[in-house]
Short mmCIF file of C-alpha atoms in Angstrom, two decimals:
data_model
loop_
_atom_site.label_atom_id
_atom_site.label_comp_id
_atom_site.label_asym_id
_atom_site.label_seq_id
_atom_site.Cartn_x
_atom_site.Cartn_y
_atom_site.Cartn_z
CA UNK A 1 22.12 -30.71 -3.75
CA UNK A 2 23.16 -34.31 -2.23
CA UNK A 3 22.71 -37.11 -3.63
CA UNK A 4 20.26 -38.32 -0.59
CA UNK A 5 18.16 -35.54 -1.40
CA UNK A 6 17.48 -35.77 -5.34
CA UNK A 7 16.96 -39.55 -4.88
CA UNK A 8 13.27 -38.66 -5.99
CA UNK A 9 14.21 -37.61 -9.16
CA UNK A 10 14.84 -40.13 -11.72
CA UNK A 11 14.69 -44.09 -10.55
CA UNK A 12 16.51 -46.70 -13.16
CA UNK A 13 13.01 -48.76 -13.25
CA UNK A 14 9.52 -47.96 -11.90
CA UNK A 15 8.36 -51.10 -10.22
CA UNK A 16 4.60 -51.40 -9.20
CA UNK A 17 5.96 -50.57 -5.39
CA UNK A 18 7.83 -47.16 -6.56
CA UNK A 19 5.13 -46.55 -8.85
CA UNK A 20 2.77 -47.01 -5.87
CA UNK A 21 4.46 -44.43 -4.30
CA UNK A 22 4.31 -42.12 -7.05
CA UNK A 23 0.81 -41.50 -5.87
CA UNK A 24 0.68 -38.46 -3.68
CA UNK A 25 -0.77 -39.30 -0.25
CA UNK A 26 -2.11 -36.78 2.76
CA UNK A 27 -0.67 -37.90 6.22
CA UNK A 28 -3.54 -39.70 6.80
CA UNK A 29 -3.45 -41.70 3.48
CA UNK A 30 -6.17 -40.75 1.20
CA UNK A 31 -4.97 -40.82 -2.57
CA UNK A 32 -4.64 -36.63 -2.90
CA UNK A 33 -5.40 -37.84 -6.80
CA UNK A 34 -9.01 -38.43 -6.12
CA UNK A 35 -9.23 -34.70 -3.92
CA UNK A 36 -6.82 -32.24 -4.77
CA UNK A 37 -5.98 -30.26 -8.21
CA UNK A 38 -4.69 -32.58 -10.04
CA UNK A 39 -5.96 -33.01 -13.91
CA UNK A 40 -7.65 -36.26 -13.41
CA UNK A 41 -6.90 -37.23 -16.84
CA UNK A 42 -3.66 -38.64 -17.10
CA UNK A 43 -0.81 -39.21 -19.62
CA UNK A 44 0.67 -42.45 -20.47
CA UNK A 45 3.87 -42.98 -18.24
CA UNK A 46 6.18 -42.51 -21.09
CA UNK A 47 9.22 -42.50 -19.23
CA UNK A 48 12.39 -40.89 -20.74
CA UNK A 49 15.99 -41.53 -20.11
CA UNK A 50 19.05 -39.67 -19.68
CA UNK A 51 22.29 -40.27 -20.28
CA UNK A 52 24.73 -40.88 -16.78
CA UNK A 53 28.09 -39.85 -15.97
CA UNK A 54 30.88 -39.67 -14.29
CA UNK A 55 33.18 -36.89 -12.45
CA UNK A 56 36.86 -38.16 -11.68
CA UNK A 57 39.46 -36.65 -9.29
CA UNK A 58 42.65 -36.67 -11.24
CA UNK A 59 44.36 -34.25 -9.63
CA UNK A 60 44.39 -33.23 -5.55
CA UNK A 61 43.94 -34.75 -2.37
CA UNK A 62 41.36 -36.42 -3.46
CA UNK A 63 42.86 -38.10 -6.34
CA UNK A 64 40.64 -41.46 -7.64
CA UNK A 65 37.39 -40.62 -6.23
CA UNK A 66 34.70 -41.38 -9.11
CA UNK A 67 31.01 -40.01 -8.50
CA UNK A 68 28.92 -41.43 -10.58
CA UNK A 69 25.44 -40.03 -11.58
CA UNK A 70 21.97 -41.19 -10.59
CA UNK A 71 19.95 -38.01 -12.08
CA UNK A 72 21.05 -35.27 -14.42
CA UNK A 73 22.86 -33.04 -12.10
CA UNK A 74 25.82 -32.89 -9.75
CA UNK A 75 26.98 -30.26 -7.75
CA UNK A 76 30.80 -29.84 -6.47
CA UNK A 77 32.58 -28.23 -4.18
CA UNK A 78 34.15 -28.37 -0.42
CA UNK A 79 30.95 -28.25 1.42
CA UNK A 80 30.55 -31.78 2.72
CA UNK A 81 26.77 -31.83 1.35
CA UNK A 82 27.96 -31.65 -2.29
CA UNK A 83 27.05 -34.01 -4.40
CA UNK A 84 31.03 -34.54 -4.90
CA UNK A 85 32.88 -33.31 -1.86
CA UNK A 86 36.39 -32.26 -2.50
CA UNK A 87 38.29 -31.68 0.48
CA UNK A 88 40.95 -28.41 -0.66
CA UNK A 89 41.10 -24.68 0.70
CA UNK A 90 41.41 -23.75 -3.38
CA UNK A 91 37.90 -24.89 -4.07
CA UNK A 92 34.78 -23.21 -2.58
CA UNK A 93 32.37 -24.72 -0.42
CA UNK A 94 29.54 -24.82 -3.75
CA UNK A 95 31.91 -24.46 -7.03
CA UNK A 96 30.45 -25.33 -9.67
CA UNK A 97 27.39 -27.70 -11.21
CA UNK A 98 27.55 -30.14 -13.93
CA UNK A 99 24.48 -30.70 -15.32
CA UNK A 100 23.07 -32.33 -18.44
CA UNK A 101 20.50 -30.50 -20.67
CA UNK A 102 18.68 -31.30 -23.79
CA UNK A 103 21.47 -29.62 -25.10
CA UNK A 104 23.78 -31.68 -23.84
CA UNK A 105 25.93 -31.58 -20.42
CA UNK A 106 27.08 -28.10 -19.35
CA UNK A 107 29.23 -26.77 -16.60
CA UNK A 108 28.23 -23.35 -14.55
CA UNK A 109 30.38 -21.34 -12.14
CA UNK A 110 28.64 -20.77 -8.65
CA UNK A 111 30.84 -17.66 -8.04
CA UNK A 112 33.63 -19.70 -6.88
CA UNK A 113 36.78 -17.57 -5.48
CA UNK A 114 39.05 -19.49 -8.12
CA UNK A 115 36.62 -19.98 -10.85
CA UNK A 116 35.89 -22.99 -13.36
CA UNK A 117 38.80 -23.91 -16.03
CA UNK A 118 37.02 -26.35 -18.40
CA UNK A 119 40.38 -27.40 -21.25
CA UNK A 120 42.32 -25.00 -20.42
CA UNK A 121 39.74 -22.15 -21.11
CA UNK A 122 37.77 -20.18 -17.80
CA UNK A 123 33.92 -20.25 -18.16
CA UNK A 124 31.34 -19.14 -16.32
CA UNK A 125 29.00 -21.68 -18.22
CA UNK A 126 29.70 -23.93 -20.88
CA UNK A 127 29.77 -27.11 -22.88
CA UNK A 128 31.57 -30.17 -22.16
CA UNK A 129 32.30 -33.16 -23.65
CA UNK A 130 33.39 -36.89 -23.19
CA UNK A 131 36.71 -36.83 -21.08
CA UNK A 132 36.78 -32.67 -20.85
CA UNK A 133 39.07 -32.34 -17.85
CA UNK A 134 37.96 -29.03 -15.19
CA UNK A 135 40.09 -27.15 -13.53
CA UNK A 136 39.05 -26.04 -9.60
CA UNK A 137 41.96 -24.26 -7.62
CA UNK A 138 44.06 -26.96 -7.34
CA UNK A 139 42.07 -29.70 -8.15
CA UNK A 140 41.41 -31.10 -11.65
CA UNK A 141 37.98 -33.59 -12.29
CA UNK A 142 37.34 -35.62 -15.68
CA UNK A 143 33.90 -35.57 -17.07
CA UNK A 144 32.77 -39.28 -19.04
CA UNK A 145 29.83 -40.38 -20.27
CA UNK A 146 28.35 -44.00 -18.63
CA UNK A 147 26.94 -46.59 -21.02
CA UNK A 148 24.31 -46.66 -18.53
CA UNK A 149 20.94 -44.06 -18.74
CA UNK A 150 18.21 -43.16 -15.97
CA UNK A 151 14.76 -43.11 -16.27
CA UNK A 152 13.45 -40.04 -15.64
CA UNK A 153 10.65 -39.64 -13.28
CA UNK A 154 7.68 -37.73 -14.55
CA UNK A 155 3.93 -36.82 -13.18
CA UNK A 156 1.27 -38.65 -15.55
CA UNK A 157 -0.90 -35.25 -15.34
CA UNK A 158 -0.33 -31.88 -17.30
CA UNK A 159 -1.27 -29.39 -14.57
CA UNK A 160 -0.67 -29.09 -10.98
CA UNK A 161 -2.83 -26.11 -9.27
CA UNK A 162 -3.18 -23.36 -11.64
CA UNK A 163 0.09 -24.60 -13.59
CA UNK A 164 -0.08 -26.59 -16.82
CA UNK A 165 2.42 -28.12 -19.43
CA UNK A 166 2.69 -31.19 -21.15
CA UNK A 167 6.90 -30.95 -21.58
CA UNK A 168 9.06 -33.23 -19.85
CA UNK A 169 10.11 -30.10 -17.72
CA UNK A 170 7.14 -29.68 -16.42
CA UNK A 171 6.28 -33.14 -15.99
CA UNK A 172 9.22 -33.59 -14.18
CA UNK A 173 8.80 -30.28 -11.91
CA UNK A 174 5.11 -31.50 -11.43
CA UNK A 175 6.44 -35.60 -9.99
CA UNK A 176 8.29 -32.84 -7.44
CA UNK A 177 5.84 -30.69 -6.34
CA UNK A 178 3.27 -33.88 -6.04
CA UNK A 179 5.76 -34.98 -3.59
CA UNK A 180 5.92 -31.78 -1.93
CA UNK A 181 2.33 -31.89 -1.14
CA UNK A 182 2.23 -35.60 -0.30
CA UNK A 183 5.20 -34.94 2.06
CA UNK A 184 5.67 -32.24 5.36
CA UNK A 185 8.93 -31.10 3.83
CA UNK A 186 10.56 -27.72 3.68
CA UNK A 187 10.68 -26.90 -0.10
CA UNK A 188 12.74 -24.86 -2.25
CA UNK A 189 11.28 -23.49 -5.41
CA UNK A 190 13.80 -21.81 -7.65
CA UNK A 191 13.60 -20.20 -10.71
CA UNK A 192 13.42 -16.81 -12.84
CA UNK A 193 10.95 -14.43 -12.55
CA UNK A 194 7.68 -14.80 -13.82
CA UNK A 195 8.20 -18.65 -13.92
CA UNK A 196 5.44 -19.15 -11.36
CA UNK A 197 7.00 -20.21 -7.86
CA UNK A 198 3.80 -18.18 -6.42
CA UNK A 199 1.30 -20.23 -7.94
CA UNK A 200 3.51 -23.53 -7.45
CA UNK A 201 3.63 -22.88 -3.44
CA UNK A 202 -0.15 -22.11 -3.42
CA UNK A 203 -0.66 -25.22 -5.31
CA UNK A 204 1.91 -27.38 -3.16
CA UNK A 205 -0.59 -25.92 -0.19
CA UNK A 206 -3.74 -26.41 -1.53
CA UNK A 207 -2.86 -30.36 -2.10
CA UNK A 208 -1.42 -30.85 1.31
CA UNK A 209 -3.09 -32.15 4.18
CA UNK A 210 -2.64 -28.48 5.41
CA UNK A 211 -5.17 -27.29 2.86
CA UNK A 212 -8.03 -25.82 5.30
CA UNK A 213 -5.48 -23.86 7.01
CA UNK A 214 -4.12 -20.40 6.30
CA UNK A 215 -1.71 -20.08 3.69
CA UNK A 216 0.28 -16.98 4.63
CA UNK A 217 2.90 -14.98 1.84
CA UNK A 218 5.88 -12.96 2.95
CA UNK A 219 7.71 -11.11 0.17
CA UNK A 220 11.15 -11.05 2.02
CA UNK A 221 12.15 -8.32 -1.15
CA UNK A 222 9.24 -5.95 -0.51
CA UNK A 223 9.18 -5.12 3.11
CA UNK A 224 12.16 -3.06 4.50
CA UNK A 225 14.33 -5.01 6.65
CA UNK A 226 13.47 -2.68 10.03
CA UNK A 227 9.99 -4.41 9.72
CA UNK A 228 10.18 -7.72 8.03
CA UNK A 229 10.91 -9.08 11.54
CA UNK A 230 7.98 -7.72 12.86
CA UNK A 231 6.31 -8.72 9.88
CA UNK A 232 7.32 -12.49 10.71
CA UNK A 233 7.72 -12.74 14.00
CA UNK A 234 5.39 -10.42 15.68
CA UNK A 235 5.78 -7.82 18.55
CA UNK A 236 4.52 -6.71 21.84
CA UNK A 237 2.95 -3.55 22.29
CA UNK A 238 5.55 -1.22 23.43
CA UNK A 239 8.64 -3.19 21.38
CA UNK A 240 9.17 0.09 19.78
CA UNK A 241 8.09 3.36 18.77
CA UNK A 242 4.67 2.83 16.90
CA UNK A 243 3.87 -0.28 18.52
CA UNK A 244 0.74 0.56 20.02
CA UNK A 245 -0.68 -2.88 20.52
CA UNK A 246 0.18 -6.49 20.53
CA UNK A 247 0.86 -8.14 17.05
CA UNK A 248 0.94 -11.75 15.84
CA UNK A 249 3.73 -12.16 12.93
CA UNK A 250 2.99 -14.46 10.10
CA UNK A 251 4.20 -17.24 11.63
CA UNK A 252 1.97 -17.21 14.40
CA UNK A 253 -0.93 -16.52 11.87
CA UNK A 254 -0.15 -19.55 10.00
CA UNK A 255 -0.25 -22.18 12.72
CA UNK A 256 -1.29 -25.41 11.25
CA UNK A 257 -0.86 -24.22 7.67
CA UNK A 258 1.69 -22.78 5.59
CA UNK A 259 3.91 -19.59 5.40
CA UNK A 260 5.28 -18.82 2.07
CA UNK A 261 9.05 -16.99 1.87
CA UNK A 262 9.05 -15.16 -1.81
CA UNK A 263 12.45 -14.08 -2.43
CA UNK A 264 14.07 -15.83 0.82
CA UNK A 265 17.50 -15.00 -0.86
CA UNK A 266 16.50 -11.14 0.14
CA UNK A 267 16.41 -11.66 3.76
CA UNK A 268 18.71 -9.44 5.27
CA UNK A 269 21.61 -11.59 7.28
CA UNK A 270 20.82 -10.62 11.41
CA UNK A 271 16.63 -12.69 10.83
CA UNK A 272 18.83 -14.91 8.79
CA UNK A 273 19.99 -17.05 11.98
CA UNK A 274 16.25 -16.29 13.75
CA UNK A 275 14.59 -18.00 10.44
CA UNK A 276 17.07 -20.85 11.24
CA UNK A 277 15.65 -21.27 14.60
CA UNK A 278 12.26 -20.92 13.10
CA UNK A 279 13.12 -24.59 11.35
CA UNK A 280 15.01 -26.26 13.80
CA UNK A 281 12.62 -25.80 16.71
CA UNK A 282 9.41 -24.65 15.48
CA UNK A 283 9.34 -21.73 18.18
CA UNK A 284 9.21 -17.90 17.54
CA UNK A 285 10.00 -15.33 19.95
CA UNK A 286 7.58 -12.04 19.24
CA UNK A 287 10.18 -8.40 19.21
CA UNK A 288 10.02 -7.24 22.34
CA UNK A 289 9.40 -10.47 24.29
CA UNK A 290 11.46 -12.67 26.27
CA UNK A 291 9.49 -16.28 26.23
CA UNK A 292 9.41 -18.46 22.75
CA UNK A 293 6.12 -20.50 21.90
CA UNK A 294 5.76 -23.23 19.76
CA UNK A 295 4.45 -22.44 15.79
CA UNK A 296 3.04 -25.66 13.68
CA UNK A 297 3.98 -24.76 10.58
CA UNK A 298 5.31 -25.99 7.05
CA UNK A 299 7.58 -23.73 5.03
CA UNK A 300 7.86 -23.12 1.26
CA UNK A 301 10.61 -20.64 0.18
CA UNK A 302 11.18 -19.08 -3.18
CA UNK A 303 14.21 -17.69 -5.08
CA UNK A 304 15.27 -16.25 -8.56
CA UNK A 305 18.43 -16.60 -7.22
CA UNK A 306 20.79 -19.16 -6.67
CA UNK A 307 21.75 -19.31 -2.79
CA UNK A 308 24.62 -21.82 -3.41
CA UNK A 309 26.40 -18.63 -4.84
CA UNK A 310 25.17 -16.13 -2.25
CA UNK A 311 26.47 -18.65 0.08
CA UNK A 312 30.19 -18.48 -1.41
CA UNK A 313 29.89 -14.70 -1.59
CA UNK A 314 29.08 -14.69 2.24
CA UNK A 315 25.60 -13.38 1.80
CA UNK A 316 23.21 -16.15 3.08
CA UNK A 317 24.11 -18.76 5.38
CA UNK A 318 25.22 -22.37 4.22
CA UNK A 319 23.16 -23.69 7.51
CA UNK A 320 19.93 -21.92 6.80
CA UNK A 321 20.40 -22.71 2.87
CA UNK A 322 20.46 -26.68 4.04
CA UNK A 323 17.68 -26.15 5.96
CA UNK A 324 15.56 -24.80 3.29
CA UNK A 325 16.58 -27.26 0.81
CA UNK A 326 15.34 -30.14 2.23
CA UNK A 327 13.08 -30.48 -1.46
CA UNK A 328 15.03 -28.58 -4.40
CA UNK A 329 12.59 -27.89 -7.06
CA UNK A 330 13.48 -25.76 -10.03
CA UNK A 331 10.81 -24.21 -12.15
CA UNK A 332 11.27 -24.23 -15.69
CA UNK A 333 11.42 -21.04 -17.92
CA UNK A 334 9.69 -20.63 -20.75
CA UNK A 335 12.57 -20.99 -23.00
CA UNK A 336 13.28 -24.85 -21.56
CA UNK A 337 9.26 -25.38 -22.83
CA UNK A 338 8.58 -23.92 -26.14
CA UNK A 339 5.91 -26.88 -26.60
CA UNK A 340 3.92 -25.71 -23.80
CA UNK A 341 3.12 -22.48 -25.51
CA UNK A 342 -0.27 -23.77 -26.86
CA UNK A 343 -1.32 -24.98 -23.91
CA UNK A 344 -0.65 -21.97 -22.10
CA UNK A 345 -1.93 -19.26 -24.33
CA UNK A 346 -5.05 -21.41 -24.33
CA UNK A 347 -5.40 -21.20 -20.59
CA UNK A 348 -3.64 -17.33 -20.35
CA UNK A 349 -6.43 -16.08 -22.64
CA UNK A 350 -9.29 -17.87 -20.98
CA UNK A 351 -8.21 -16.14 -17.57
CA UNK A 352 -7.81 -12.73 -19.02
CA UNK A 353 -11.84 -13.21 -20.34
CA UNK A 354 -10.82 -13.66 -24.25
CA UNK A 355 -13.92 -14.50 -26.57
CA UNK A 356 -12.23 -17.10 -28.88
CA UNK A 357 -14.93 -15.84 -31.95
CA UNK A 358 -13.11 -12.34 -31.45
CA UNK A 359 -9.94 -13.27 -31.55
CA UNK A 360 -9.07 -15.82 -33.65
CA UNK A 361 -5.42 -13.97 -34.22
CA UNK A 362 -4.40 -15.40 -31.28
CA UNK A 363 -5.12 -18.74 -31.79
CA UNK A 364 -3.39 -19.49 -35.30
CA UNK A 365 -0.71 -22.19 -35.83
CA UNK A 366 1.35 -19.35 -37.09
CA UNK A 367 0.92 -17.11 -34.12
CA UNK A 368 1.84 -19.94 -31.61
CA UNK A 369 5.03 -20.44 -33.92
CA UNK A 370 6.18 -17.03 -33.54
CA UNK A 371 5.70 -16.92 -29.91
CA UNK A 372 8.12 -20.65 -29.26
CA UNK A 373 10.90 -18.50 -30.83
CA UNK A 374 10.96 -15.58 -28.48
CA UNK A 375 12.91 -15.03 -25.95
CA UNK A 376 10.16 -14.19 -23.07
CA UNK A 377 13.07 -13.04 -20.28
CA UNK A 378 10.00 -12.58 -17.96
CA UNK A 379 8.52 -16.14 -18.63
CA UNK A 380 4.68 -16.54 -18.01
CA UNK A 381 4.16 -12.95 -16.17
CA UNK A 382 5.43 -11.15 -19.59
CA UNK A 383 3.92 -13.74 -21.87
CA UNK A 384 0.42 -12.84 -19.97
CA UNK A 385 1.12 -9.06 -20.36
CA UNK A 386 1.90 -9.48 -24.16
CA UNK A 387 -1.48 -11.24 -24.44
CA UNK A 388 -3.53 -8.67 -22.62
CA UNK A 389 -1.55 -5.78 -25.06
CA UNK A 390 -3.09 -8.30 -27.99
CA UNK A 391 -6.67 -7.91 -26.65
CA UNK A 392 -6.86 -4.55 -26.16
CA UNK A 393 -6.37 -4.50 -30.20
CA UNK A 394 -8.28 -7.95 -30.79
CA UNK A 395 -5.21 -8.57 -32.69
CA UNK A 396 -1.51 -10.43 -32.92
CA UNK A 397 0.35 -7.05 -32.02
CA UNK A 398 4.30 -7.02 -33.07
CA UNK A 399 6.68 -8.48 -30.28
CA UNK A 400 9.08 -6.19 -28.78
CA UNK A 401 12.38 -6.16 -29.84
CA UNK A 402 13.56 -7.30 -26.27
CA UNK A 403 10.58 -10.57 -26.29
CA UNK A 404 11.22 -11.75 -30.47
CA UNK A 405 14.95 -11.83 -29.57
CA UNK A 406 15.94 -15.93 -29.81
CA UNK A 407 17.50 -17.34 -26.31
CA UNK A 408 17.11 -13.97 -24.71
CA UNK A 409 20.67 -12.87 -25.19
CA UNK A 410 21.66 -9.78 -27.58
CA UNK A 411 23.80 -10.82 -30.59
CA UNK A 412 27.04 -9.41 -31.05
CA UNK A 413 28.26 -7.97 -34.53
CA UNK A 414 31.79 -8.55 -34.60
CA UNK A 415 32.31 -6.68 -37.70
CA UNK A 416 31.12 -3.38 -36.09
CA UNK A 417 33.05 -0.67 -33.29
CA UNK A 418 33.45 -2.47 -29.81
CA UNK A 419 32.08 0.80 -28.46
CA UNK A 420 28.78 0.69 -30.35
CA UNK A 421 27.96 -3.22 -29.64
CA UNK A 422 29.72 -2.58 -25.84
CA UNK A 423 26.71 0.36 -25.55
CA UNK A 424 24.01 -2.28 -27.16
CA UNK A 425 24.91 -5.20 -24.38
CA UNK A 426 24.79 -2.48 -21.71
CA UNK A 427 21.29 -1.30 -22.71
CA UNK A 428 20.04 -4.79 -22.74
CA UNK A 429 20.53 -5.89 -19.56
CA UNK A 430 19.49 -2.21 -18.63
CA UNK A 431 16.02 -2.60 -19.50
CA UNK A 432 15.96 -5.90 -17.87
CA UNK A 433 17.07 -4.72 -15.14
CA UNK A 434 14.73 -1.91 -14.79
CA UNK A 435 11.85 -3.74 -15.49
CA UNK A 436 12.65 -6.23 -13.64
CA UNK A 437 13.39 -4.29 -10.52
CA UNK A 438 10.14 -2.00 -11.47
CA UNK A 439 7.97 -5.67 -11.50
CA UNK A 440 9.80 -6.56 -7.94
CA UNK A 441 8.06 -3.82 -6.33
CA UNK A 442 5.44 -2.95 -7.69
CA UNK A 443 6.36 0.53 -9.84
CA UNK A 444 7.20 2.03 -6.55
CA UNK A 445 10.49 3.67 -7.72
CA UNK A 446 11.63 4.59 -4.14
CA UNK A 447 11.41 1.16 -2.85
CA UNK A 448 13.05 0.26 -6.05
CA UNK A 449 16.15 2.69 -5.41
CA UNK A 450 17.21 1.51 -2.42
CA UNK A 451 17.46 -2.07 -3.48
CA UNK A 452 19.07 -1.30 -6.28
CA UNK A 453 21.45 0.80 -4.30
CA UNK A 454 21.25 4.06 -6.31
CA UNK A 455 20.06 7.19 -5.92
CA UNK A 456 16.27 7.82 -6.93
CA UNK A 457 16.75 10.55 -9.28
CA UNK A 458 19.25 8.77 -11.11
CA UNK A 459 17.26 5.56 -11.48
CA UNK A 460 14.31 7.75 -12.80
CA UNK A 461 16.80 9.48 -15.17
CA UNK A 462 17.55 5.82 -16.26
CA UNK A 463 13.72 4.89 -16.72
CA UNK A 464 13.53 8.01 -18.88
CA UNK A 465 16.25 6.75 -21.09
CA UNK A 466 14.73 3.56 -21.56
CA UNK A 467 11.31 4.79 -22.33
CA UNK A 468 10.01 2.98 -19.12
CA UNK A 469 7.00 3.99 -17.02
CA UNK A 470 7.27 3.50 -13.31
#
């Protein structure tokens, strides 16, 4: 994401004016703090710093150019909008993203043509360290570490809409998404499954100046791509067979409020360049009709994937992807927030109606210990269905061997046959997979074939194997 664009996120001192400006505002200027659903009490402003860098051209046509950071992430490639633009056919339009984590900085491959080279070794993520030199095509880059740090820019409250956390990732994604709502922007939530984009668009909504209007949700994945422009756009009666009357699409339904893309990176590439018009000109053009009419609308789009590499792989349009990303905001996973988990279970079994005299299992130290070291590879969603399993017993039920597994990743044996550890990594991401793709639409296994491009009987023969229920 350029540089322009993530200005927002960290700031090397809050002054009273930027601090003034924290403060979400409607469009008519009311303080959305003293309206909107916000926790009204707030944290100290504790703000924490990370660490900048550098990125050096040493090798290419670009040779001497020095970005130098002003948050924790920088993205690179030949795509003019890059954080670091390097002008060479050998390096894709998004390549790769440096990015520093609480585990220090770390380099992932984009699905570049000519992948990442990081000291001589290829990676598709990893570590790097004070002058580690990266390979692209023909270009080489130098990673350093500045004396200087950045402050990072946090929310002072611990829940945003139906969200909560006290972390610094959620803090962080919350200073966004206040800023999101104070702002008409196009936004960009991203994140894994179950991380709650939903509930963050409905919230982003809900504090806008938009609020009274409808709120309208498209699941690009769940609606087949012969009717998903219908679905947006609308028809006329007589656009096609079954059109019987005159239909407004969602757009249309949503004027003066908000229409909310789920899974954006699933819409099929002809709407692609339609959606595009959508945002440039705020005018839709029903099926069947000749005449475009003006929508007043804001977008929010989701993802669990990362569009910068369907974008290299020629699957979604850089020009629509720009247009969407107008506000980047990533959602944390549960793994990146272990110290939310009280917090959350707290809230989780209030919503699901727990009696805290009958279930006192669930509230332990201990319990709460167990549950920061698993993996939880469906975030929130699973950690919500492993609750409700607990309350049907009134007790702290086991954790599956796929949700106790540390860092969500299945641990290789070196010392045993490649073939037997080969058939354990394949199961793995089987399950997730399936479950995954089972959660997507909703146990309907047909639906569920075709996206995954397989045959229904065989995916059902897979479900059996797994000892998973559609």
């Amino acid at each position: 994401m350029p540089s322009s664009d993530r200005s927002h996120l960290t700031s090397p001192e809050l002054e009273p004016s930027a601090q003034e400006e924290h403060e979400p505002r409607s469009a008519e200027g009311e303080n959305l703090h003293e309206t909107l659903p916000y926790e009204h009490a707030r944290r100290p402003v504790d703000l924490p710093t990370v660490r900048r860098f550098r990125v050096t051209v040493v090798e290419g046509p670009s040779a001497g150019l020095v970005w130098e950071s002003t948050a924790d992430v920088c993205s690179i490639g030949s795509h003019p909008l890059n954080d670091l633009a390097v002008d060479d056919s050998t390096v894709s339009r998004f390549h790769c993203e440096v990015r520093l984590s609480s585990r220090g900085p770390q380099v992932k491959d984009l699905n570049s043509t000519n992948g990442v080279i990081v000291d001589g070794v290829q990676v598709a993520e990893g570590y790097l360290r004070g002058g580690s030199l990266l390979r692209l095509g023909r270009v080489v880059l130098r990673f350093d570490f500045s004396a200087e740090s950045n402050r990072l820019q946090l929310s002072e409250h611990t829940r945003f809409g139906s969200l909560v956390g006290t972390s610094v990732a959620m803090r962080a994604c919350f200073a966004l998404l206040e800023r999101a709502a104070a702002r008409d922007v196009t936004v960009l939530l991203e994140g894994e499954t179950g991380t709650g984009k939903s509930q963050a668009a409905q919230a982003v909504h809900q504090a806008s100046a938009r609020r009274d209007k409808p709120f309208i949700v498209v699941d690009c994945g769940a609606i087949p791509s012969n009717l998903l422009e219908s679905e947006l756009f609308g028809h006329e009666k007589g656009a096609f067979t079954g059109a019987m009357v005159r239909r407004a699409g969602a757009f249309e339904e949503a004027h003066g409020g908000t229409v909310f893309l789920d899974e954006i990176g699933e819409l099929p590439a002809e709407l692609q360049p339609k959606l595009l018009r959508v945002l440039e000109t705020r005018e839709i053009r029903r099926v069947g009709s000749n005449t475009y009419q003006p929508v007043d609308i804001r977008l929010i789009a989701a993802t669990h994937r990362d569009l910068r590499a369907e974008v290299n792989a020629g699957r979604f349009r850089s020009d629509l992807f720009f247009r969407l990303a107008v506000l980047r905001i990533p959602q944390p996973s549960l793994r990146q927030r272990p110290e939310d988990l009280p917090l959350l279970v707290g809230q989780l079994l209030t919503s699901l109606g727990a009696d805290p005299e009958r279930t006192p299992a669930l509230r332990t130290p201990e319990f709460i210990a167990r549950l920061q070291h698993a993996a939880w590879p469906g975030n929130v969603r699973e950690l919500r269905n492993y609750l409700e399993r607990c309350l049907v017993f009134e007790d702290a039920l086991a954790l599956s061997e796929e949700e106790a597994r540390p860092g969500g990743t299945v641990e290789v044996d070196p010392s045993q046959p490649y073939a037997d550890q080969r058939r354990r990594v394949v199961d793995d991401f089987e399950r997730r997979y399936l479950r995954a793709l089972l959660d997507k639409h909703q146990g309907k296994v047909a639906q569920a074939a075709v996206t995954a491009g397989m045959d229904r009987v065989h995916l059902y023969r897979l479900l059996r194997r797994h000892g998973i229920k559609p």
